[in-house]
């Protein structure tokens, strides 16, 4: 499928692994195949791995470890709960990073120093305890919703991408109904041209996830 999308104009291939909105995690095998395709066409891979710690079935595999022509992007927002601190980082081929560095210096100047000090402290922490709680929330959602919604993927990140029940016209209508019940979810159209899926996030504490699940059951 990836192969068919490549044209002579293709310069880069963007991967987000683990994925937002689907929660999908690409296997090492799949990533090796993607790297092979990129290599055959001399294409750069841009790999957003901000959810790298959030995998529940298999360990995270970074495509940059086998394909040097990869720009790997990451940040502190997710693993260290630092959303809003505006701190990320990237690695990649020296020449590209030098050019990006040049641009960043004159466009954004630098990350703010408060975030940098906080990030240094964050690196002393181990996110695995927090990830365990996410795994519990994920398991709870699968157990509770499997009878009501078809659940695929969601092996990583903290999202489920679920099909809108047939009694609703589209994801907008479903999300509006959810919102009337005080549940905030996103229609699939926020991520693709398709509007028959919706995304839920289980970033919230378990007690709120439980409330959300009850509402989703009611709406099914
Ligand atoms: C896939 C992905 N990449 C990057 C980000 C950026 O996070 P932030 O802007 O908080 O650093 C997000 C945030 O939701 C994300 O889902």
Short mmCIF file of C-alpha atoms and ligand atoms in Angstrom, two decimals:
data_model
loop_
_atom_site.label_atom_id
_atom_site.label_comp_id
_atom_site.label_asym_id
_atom_site.label_seq_id
_atom_site.Cartn_x
_atom_site.Cartn_y
_atom_site.Cartn_z
CA UNK A 1 0.00 0.00 0.00
CA UNK A 2 2.84 2.40 0.90
CA UNK A 3 4.61 1.49 -2.35
CA UNK A 4 1.57 2.49 -4.43
CA UNK A 5 1.49 5.97 -2.91
CA UNK A 6 5.04 6.82 -3.96
CA UNK A 7 5.39 9.06 -7.03
CA UNK A 8 8.48 10.68 -8.60
CA UNK A 9 7.64 13.77 -6.49
CA UNK A 10 7.73 11.94 -3.17
CA UNK A 11 10.46 13.36 -0.95
CA UNK A 12 9.55 12.08 2.48
CA UNK A 13 7.46 9.52 4.26
CA UNK A 14 5.87 10.54 7.54
CA UNK A 15 5.36 7.91 10.19
CA UNK A 16 3.79 8.34 13.60
CA UNK A 17 4.56 5.32 15.74
CA UNK A 18 2.81 4.60 18.14
CA UNK A 19 0.05 6.35 16.30
CA UNK A 20 -2.35 9.14 17.09
CA UNK A 21 -5.33 8.72 16.41
CA UNK A 22 -5.47 4.91 15.99
CA UNK A 23 -3.11 3.79 18.75
CA UNK A 24 -1.56 1.43 16.19
CA UNK A 25 2.02 0.27 16.69
CA UNK A 26 4.10 -0.78 13.70
CA UNK A 27 6.01 -4.03 14.16
CA UNK A 28 9.75 -4.30 13.59
CA UNK A 29 8.99 -6.33 10.47
CA UNK A 30 6.64 -3.73 9.03
CA UNK A 31 9.15 -0.98 9.73
CA UNK A 32 11.91 -2.97 8.01
CA UNK A 33 9.70 -3.24 4.92
CA UNK A 34 8.94 0.49 5.03
CA UNK A 35 12.66 1.25 5.35
CA UNK A 36 13.37 -0.96 2.34
CA UNK A 37 10.77 0.90 0.24
CA UNK A 38 12.18 4.27 1.35
CA UNK A 39 15.71 3.12 0.53
CA UNK A 40 14.70 1.91 -2.94
CA UNK A 41 13.23 5.34 -3.71
CA UNK A 42 15.82 7.39 -1.82
CA UNK A 43 13.16 8.92 0.43
CA UNK A 44 13.66 10.52 3.82
CA UNK A 45 11.57 9.11 6.67
CA UNK A 46 10.23 11.53 9.26
CA UNK A 47 9.26 9.49 12.29
CA UNK A 48 7.23 11.06 15.11
CA UNK A 49 7.83 8.80 18.14
CA UNK A 50 6.42 10.97 20.89
CA UNK A 51 4.46 7.98 22.27
CA UNK A 52 7.47 5.64 22.28
CA UNK A 53 7.00 4.67 25.95
CA UNK A 54 3.31 3.94 25.45
CA UNK A 55 3.35 0.41 24.01
CA UNK A 56 1.39 -2.41 25.62
CA UNK A 57 1.96 -5.50 23.48
CA UNK A 58 5.47 -5.29 22.09
CA UNK A 59 8.44 -3.03 22.66
CA UNK A 60 8.87 0.11 20.64
CA UNK A 61 11.11 -0.18 17.60
CA UNK A 62 12.63 2.97 16.16
CA UNK A 63 13.00 2.98 12.38
CA UNK A 64 15.95 5.36 12.63
CA UNK A 65 17.96 2.48 14.16
CA UNK A 66 17.95 0.68 10.79
CA UNK A 67 17.46 3.52 8.29
CA UNK A 68 19.97 6.36 8.71
CA UNK A 69 18.02 8.65 6.37
CA UNK A 70 15.45 9.17 9.14
CA UNK A 71 14.58 12.27 11.10
CA UNK A 72 13.26 11.02 14.44
CA UNK A 73 11.08 13.45 16.39
CA UNK A 74 10.27 13.19 20.04
CA UNK A 75 9.34 15.35 23.02
CA UNK A 76 8.66 15.50 26.74
CA UNK A 77 4.89 16.08 26.56
CA UNK A 78 3.71 12.52 26.83
CA UNK A 79 6.16 10.36 28.80
CA UNK A 80 6.73 13.10 31.39
CA UNK A 81 3.26 14.69 31.29
CA UNK A 82 4.77 17.99 30.12
CA UNK A 83 2.19 19.07 27.55
CA UNK A 84 2.38 22.83 27.21
CA UNK A 85 6.04 23.05 28.15
CA UNK A 86 6.85 23.19 24.42
CA UNK A 87 9.94 21.03 24.49
CA UNK A 88 10.86 18.54 21.80
CA UNK A 89 13.92 17.21 20.08
CA UNK A 90 14.97 15.47 16.91
CA UNK A 91 17.80 13.37 15.60
CA UNK A 92 18.80 12.68 12.02
CA UNK A 93 21.43 13.02 9.31
CA UNK A 94 23.96 15.68 10.36
CA UNK A 95 23.49 17.87 7.30
CA UNK A 96 19.70 18.07 7.71
CA UNK A 97 19.92 18.72 11.45
CA UNK A 98 22.45 21.51 10.86
CA UNK A 99 20.05 23.20 8.42
CA UNK A 100 17.07 22.78 10.76
CA UNK A 101 19.20 24.17 13.58
CA UNK A 102 20.03 27.20 11.49
CA UNK A 103 16.35 27.85 10.75
CA UNK A 104 15.24 27.30 14.34
CA UNK A 105 17.85 29.72 15.67
CA UNK A 106 16.35 32.56 13.63
CA UNK A 107 12.67 31.60 13.83
CA UNK A 108 12.05 30.43 17.39
CA UNK A 109 15.48 31.19 18.88
CA UNK A 110 15.42 28.44 21.53
CA UNK A 111 13.28 26.51 23.96
CA UNK A 112 12.58 28.42 27.14
CA UNK A 113 15.04 27.75 29.93
CA UNK A 114 12.38 26.84 32.54
CA UNK A 115 11.22 23.92 30.36
CA UNK A 116 14.80 22.81 29.81
CA UNK A 117 15.50 22.66 33.56
CA UNK A 118 12.21 20.79 34.14
CA UNK A 119 13.12 18.33 31.38
CA UNK A 120 16.50 17.61 32.97
CA UNK A 121 14.67 16.71 36.18
CA UNK A 122 12.12 14.65 34.21
CA UNK A 123 14.88 12.54 32.73
CA UNK A 124 15.71 11.30 36.23
CA UNK A 125 12.22 9.76 36.41
CA UNK A 126 11.11 6.39 35.14
CA UNK A 127 7.80 6.62 33.25
CA UNK A 128 7.12 2.86 33.52
CA UNK A 129 4.84 3.16 36.61
CA UNK A 130 2.70 5.67 34.75
CA UNK A 131 2.65 3.44 31.66
CA UNK A 132 1.34 0.55 33.82
CA UNK A 133 -1.65 2.72 34.76
CA UNK A 134 -2.28 3.43 31.10
CA UNK A 135 -2.13 -0.31 30.37
CA UNK A 136 -4.78 -0.87 33.06
CA UNK A 137 -7.04 1.81 31.60
CA UNK A 138 -6.57 0.34 28.12
CA UNK A 139 -7.47 -3.17 29.36
CA UNK A 140 -10.54 -1.80 31.16
CA UNK A 141 -11.77 -0.06 28.00
CA UNK A 142 -11.26 -3.20 25.88
CA UNK A 143 -13.10 -5.36 28.43
CA UNK A 144 -16.00 -2.95 28.76
CA UNK A 145 -16.44 -1.80 25.17
CA UNK A 146 -15.68 -4.93 23.12
CA UNK A 147 -19.33 -6.01 23.22
CA UNK A 148 -20.46 -2.60 21.98
CA UNK A 149 -17.77 -1.46 19.51
CA UNK A 150 -15.39 -3.25 17.18
CA UNK A 151 -11.91 -2.76 18.63
CA UNK A 152 -8.83 -3.04 16.42
CA UNK A 153 -5.24 -2.03 17.03
CA UNK A 154 -4.71 0.40 19.90
CA UNK A 155 -1.51 -1.39 20.91
CA UNK A 156 0.08 1.93 21.80
CA UNK A 157 -0.29 5.64 22.59
CA UNK A 158 -3.51 6.32 24.56
CA UNK A 159 -6.17 6.32 21.90
CA UNK A 160 -8.86 4.11 20.45
CA UNK A 161 -10.24 4.80 16.98
CA UNK A 162 -13.69 3.28 16.93
CA UNK A 163 -16.45 2.97 14.36
CA UNK A 164 -19.50 5.15 14.84
CA UNK A 165 -22.59 2.99 15.55
CA UNK A 166 -24.81 2.70 12.43
CA UNK A 167 -27.75 4.53 14.05
CA UNK A 168 -25.83 7.82 13.74
CA UNK A 169 -25.50 9.73 10.45
CA UNK A 170 -21.76 10.32 10.89
CA UNK A 171 -19.07 10.97 13.47
CA UNK A 172 -20.16 14.62 13.90
CA UNK A 173 -23.61 13.57 14.99
CA UNK A 174 -22.18 10.94 17.33
CA UNK A 175 -19.64 13.34 18.87
CA UNK A 176 -22.33 15.96 19.35
CA UNK A 177 -24.45 13.44 21.19
CA UNK A 178 -21.41 12.50 23.32
CA UNK A 179 -20.78 16.16 24.05
CA UNK A 180 -24.41 16.62 25.24
CA UNK A 181 -23.57 13.83 27.71
CA UNK A 182 -20.43 15.73 28.77
CA UNK A 183 -18.04 13.41 26.97
CA UNK A 184 -15.43 15.03 24.74
CA UNK A 185 -14.32 12.82 21.82
CA UNK A 186 -13.06 13.69 18.34
CA UNK A 187 -14.68 12.88 14.99
CA UNK A 188 -12.52 10.95 12.50
CA UNK A 189 -12.73 13.88 10.09
CA UNK A 190 -10.19 15.67 12.30
CA UNK A 191 -7.63 13.15 10.99
CA UNK A 192 -8.85 11.99 7.58
CA UNK A 193 -11.49 12.53 4.91
CA UNK A 194 -13.41 9.68 6.43
CA UNK A 195 -16.00 10.64 9.06
CA UNK A 196 -17.24 7.27 10.21
CA UNK A 197 -14.82 6.78 13.11
CA UNK A 198 -14.21 8.65 16.34
CA UNK A 199 -11.19 8.91 18.62
CA UNK A 200 -11.22 8.51 22.35
CA UNK A 201 -8.26 9.33 24.55
CA UNK A 202 -7.67 7.60 27.89
CA UNK A 203 -5.23 10.20 29.14
CA UNK A 204 -7.69 11.12 31.90
CA UNK A 205 -7.64 9.46 35.38
CA UNK A 206 -9.34 6.03 35.72
CA UNK A 207 -12.43 7.47 37.44
CA UNK A 208 -13.08 9.74 34.44
CA UNK A 209 -12.30 6.95 31.98
CA UNK A 210 -14.97 4.86 33.76
CA UNK A 211 -17.52 7.67 33.38
CA UNK A 212 -16.61 8.00 29.70
CA UNK A 213 -16.98 4.28 29.10
CA UNK A 214 -20.46 4.29 30.67
CA UNK A 215 -21.53 7.12 28.34
CA UNK A 216 -20.12 5.29 25.29
CA UNK A 217 -22.04 2.16 26.27
CA UNK A 218 -25.22 4.22 26.56
CA UNK A 219 -24.67 5.79 23.14
CA UNK A 220 -23.88 2.50 21.33
C1 LIG B 1 1.70 12.34 17.34
C2 LIG B 1 1.99 13.59 18.09
N1 LIG B 1 3.15 14.22 17.88
C3 LIG B 1 3.46 15.33 18.54
C4 LIG B 1 2.61 15.90 19.46
C5 LIG B 1 3.06 17.17 20.09
O1 LIG B 1 3.02 17.31 21.41
P1 LIG B 1 3.45 18.71 22.07
O2 LIG B 1 3.06 19.79 21.12
O3 LIG B 1 2.69 18.75 23.33
O4 LIG B 1 4.92 18.61 22.26
C6 LIG B 1 1.38 15.27 19.72
C7 LIG B 1 0.43 15.83 20.71
O5 LIG B 1 -0.68 15.46 20.86
C8 LIG B 1 1.08 14.09 19.04
O6 LIG B 1 -0.09 13.43 19.22
#
